[in-house]
GROMACS .gro file of C-alpha atoms in nm:
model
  190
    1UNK     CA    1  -4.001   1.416  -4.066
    2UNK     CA    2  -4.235   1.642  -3.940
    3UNK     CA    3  -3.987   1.713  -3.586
    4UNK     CA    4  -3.687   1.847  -3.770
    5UNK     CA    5  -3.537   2.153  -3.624
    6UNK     CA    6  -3.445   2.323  -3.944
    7UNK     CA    7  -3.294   2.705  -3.962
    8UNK     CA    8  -3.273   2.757  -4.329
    9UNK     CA    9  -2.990   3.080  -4.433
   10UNK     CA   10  -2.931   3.271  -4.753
   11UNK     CA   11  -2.567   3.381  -4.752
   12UNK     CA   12  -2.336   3.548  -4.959
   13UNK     CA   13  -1.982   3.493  -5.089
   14UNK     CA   14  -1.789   3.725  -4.853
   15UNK     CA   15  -1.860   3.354  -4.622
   16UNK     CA   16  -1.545   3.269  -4.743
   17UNK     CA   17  -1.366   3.591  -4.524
   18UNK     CA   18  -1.593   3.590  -4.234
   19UNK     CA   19  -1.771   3.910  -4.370
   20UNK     CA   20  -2.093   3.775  -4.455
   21UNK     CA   21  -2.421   3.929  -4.476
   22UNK     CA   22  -2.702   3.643  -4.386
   23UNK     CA   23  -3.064   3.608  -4.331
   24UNK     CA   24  -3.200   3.351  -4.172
   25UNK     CA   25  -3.524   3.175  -4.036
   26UNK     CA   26  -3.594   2.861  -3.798
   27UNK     CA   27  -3.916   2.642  -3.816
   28UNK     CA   28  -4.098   2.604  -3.495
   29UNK     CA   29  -3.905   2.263  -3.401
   30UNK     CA   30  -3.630   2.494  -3.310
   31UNK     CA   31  -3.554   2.575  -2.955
   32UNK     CA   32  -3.410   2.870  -2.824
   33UNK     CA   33  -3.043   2.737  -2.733
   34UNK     CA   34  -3.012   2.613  -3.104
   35UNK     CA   35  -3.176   2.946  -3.252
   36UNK     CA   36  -2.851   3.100  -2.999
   37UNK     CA   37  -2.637   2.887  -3.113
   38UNK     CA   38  -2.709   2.910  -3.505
   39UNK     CA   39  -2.661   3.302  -3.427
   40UNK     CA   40  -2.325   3.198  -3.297
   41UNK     CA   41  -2.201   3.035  -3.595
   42UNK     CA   42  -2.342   3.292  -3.838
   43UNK     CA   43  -2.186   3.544  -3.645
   44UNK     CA   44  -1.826   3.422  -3.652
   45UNK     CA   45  -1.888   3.468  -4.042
   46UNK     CA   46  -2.008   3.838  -4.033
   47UNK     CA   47  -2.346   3.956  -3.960
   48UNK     CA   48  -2.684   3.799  -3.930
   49UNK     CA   49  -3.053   3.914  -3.876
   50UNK     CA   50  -3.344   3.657  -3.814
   51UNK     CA   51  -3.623   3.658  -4.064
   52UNK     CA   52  -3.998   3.717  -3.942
   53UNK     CA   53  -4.097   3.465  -4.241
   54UNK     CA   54  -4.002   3.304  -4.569
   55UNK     CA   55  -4.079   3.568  -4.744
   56UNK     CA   56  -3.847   3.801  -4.566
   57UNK     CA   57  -3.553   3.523  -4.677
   58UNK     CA   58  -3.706   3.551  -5.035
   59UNK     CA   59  -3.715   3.939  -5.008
   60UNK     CA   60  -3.289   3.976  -4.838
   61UNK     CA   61  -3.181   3.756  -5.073
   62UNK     CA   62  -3.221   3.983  -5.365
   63UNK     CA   63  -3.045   4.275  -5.144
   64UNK     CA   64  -2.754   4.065  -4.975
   65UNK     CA   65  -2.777   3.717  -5.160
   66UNK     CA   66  -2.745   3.891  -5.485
   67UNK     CA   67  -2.613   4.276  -5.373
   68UNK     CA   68  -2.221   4.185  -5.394
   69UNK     CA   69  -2.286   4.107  -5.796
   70UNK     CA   70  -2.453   4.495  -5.795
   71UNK     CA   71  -2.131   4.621  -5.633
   72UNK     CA   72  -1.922   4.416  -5.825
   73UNK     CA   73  -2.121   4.544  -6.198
   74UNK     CA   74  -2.049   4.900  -6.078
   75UNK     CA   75  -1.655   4.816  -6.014
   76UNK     CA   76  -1.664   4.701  -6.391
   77UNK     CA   77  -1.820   4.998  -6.513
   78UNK     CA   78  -1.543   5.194  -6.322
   79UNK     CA   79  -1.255   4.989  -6.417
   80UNK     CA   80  -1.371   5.024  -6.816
   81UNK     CA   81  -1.429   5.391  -6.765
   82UNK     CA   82  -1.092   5.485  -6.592
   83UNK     CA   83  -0.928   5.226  -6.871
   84UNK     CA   84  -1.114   5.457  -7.134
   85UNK     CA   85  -0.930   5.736  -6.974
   86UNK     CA   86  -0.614   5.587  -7.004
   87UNK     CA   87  -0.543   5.381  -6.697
   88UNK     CA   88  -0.367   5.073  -6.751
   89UNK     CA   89  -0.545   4.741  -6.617
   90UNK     CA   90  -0.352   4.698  -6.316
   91UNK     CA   91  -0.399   5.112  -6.248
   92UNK     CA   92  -0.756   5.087  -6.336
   93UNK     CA   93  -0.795   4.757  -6.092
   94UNK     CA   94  -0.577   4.945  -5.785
   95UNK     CA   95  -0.814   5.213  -5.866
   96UNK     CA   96  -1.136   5.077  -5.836
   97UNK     CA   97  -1.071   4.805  -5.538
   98UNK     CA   98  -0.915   5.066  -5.316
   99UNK     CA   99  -1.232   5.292  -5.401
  100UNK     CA  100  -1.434   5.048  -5.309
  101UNK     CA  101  -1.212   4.907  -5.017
  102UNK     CA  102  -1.248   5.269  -4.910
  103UNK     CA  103  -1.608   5.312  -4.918
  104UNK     CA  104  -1.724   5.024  -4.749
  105UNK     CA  105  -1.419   5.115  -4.444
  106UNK     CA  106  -1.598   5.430  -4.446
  107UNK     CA  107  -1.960   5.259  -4.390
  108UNK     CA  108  -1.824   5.033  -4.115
  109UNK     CA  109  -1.678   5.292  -3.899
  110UNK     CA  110  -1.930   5.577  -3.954
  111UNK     CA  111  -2.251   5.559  -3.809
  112UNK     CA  112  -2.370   5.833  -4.052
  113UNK     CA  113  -2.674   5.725  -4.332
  114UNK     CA  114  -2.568   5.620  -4.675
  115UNK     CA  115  -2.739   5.960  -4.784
  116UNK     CA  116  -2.539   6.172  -4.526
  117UNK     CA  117  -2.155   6.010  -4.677
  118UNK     CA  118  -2.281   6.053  -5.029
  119UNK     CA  119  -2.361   6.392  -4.910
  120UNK     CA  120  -2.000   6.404  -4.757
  121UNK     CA  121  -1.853   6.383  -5.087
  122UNK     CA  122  -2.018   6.594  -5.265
  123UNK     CA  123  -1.943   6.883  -5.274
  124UNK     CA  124  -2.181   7.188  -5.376
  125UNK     CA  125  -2.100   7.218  -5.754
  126UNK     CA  126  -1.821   6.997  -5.745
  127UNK     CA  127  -1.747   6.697  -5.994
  128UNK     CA  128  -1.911   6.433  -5.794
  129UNK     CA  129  -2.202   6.638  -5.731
  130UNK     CA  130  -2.216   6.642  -6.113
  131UNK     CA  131  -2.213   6.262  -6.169
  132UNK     CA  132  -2.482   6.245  -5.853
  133UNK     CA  133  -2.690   6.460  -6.069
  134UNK     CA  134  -2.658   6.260  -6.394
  135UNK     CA  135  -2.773   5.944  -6.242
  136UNK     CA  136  -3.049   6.107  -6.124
  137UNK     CA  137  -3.141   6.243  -6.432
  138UNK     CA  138  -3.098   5.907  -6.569
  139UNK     CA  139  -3.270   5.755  -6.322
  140UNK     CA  140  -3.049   5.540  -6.165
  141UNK     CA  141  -3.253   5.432  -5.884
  142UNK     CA  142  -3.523   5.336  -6.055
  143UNK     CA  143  -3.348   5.064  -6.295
  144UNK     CA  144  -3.174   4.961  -5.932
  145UNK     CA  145  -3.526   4.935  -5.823
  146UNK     CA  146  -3.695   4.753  -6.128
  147UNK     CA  147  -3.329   4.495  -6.107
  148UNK     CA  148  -3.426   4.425  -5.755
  149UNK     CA  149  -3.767   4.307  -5.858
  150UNK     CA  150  -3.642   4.146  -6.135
  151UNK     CA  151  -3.449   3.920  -5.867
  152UNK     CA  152  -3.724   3.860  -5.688
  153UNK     CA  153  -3.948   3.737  -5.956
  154UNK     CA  154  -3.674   3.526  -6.136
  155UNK     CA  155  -3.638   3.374  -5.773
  156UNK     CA  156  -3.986   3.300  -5.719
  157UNK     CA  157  -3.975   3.133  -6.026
  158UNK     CA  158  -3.679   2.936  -5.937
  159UNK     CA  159  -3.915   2.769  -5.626
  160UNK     CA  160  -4.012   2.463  -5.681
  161UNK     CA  161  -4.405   2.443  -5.768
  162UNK     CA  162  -4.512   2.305  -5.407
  163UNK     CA  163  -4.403   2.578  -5.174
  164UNK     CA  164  -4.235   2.472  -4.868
  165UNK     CA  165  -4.357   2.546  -4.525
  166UNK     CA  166  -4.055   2.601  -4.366
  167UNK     CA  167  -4.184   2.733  -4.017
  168UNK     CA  168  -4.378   2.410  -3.991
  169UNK     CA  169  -4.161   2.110  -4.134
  170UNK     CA  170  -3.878   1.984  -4.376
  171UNK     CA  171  -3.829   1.639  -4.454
  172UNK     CA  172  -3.507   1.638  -4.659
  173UNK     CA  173  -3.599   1.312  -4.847
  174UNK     CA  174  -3.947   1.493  -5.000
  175UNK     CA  175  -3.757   1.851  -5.070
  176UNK     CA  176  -3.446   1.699  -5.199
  177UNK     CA  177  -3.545   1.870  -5.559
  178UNK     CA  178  -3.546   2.202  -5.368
  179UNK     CA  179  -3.210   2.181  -5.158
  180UNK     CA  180  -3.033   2.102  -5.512
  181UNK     CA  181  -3.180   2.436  -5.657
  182UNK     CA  182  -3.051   2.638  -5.394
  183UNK     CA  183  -2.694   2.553  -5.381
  184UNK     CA  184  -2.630   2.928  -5.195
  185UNK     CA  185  -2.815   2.820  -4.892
  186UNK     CA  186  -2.697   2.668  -4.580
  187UNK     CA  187  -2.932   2.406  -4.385
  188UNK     CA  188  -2.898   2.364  -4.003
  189UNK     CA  189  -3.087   2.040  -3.925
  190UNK     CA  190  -3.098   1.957  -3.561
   0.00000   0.00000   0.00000
């Protein structure tokens, strides 16, 4: 009914180690223990930041909902491209987790911007320097950028035709049709 403390969350998969990235937004039925106490329980798996509005859920769930998948295409693109150079699987694999493994270690103990580590390793005229340079020329950030819109609109599609209030009210029983379509999302109903 129309009382229902509800904090709806977008997720991702790294739930599953406590190392979560999630968004999240209560309707105005919720108090300010339970908001505390929903930040609790997000907390213990990873990080959380409180939406302003729906849209801002909408908007994080392309970057953190869906950014592990971007990560993870990259990591394939690696793997085939150091198996192209003659890597085994397994070598390839070691490889490219450990890179990665490496890179995100580096980002959770520096404070420094993504710009200033990418800066870090690269080195005036060096090798990475040159790849940096070729996916700028090829515009790399742009087709990141259009990809990121593309999630948006392909989730705005995926919302069902009556669009949810959620600051206001949720009545389970009427939005049924939209919890099943969301199977990421977590529901807190108080």
């Amino acid at each position: 009914g129309k009382n229902v403390a509800v904090i709806r969350v977008m997720t991702n998969l790294a739930l599953r180690w406590g190392e979560a990235m999630s968004i999240w937004m209560a309707n105005k039925n919720v108090n300010e223990i339970q908001k505390q106490n929903a930040m609790m329980l997000l907390d213990v798996f990873g990080k959380s930041l409180e939406a302003k509005n729906d849209r801002d859920v909408d908007n994080a769930t392309a970057i953190c909902g869906s950014g592990p998948a971007y990560f993870y295409y990259l990591a394939e693109q690696l793997e085939k491209k150091a198996k192209k150079l003659g890597f085994s699987q397994e070598e390839s694999d070691l490889l490219v987790r450990w890179t990665l493994r490496s890179a995100s270690k580096t980002v959770e103990y520096s404070s420094d911007s993504f710009n200033n580590l990418r800066k870090a390793v690269s080195s005036k005229g060096g090798i990475t320097e040159a790849a940096i340079k070729e996916f700028e020329n090829s515009k790399v950030g742009d087709v990141i950028d259009r990809a990121v819109d593309k999630a948006l609109l392909r989730g705005q599609r995926l919302m069902p035709r009556k669009r949810i209030d959620f600051s206001s009210h949720l009545d389970p029983a009427e939005n049924l049709e939209f919890i099943l379509c969301y199977p990421f999302q977590i529901w807190l109903l108080f």
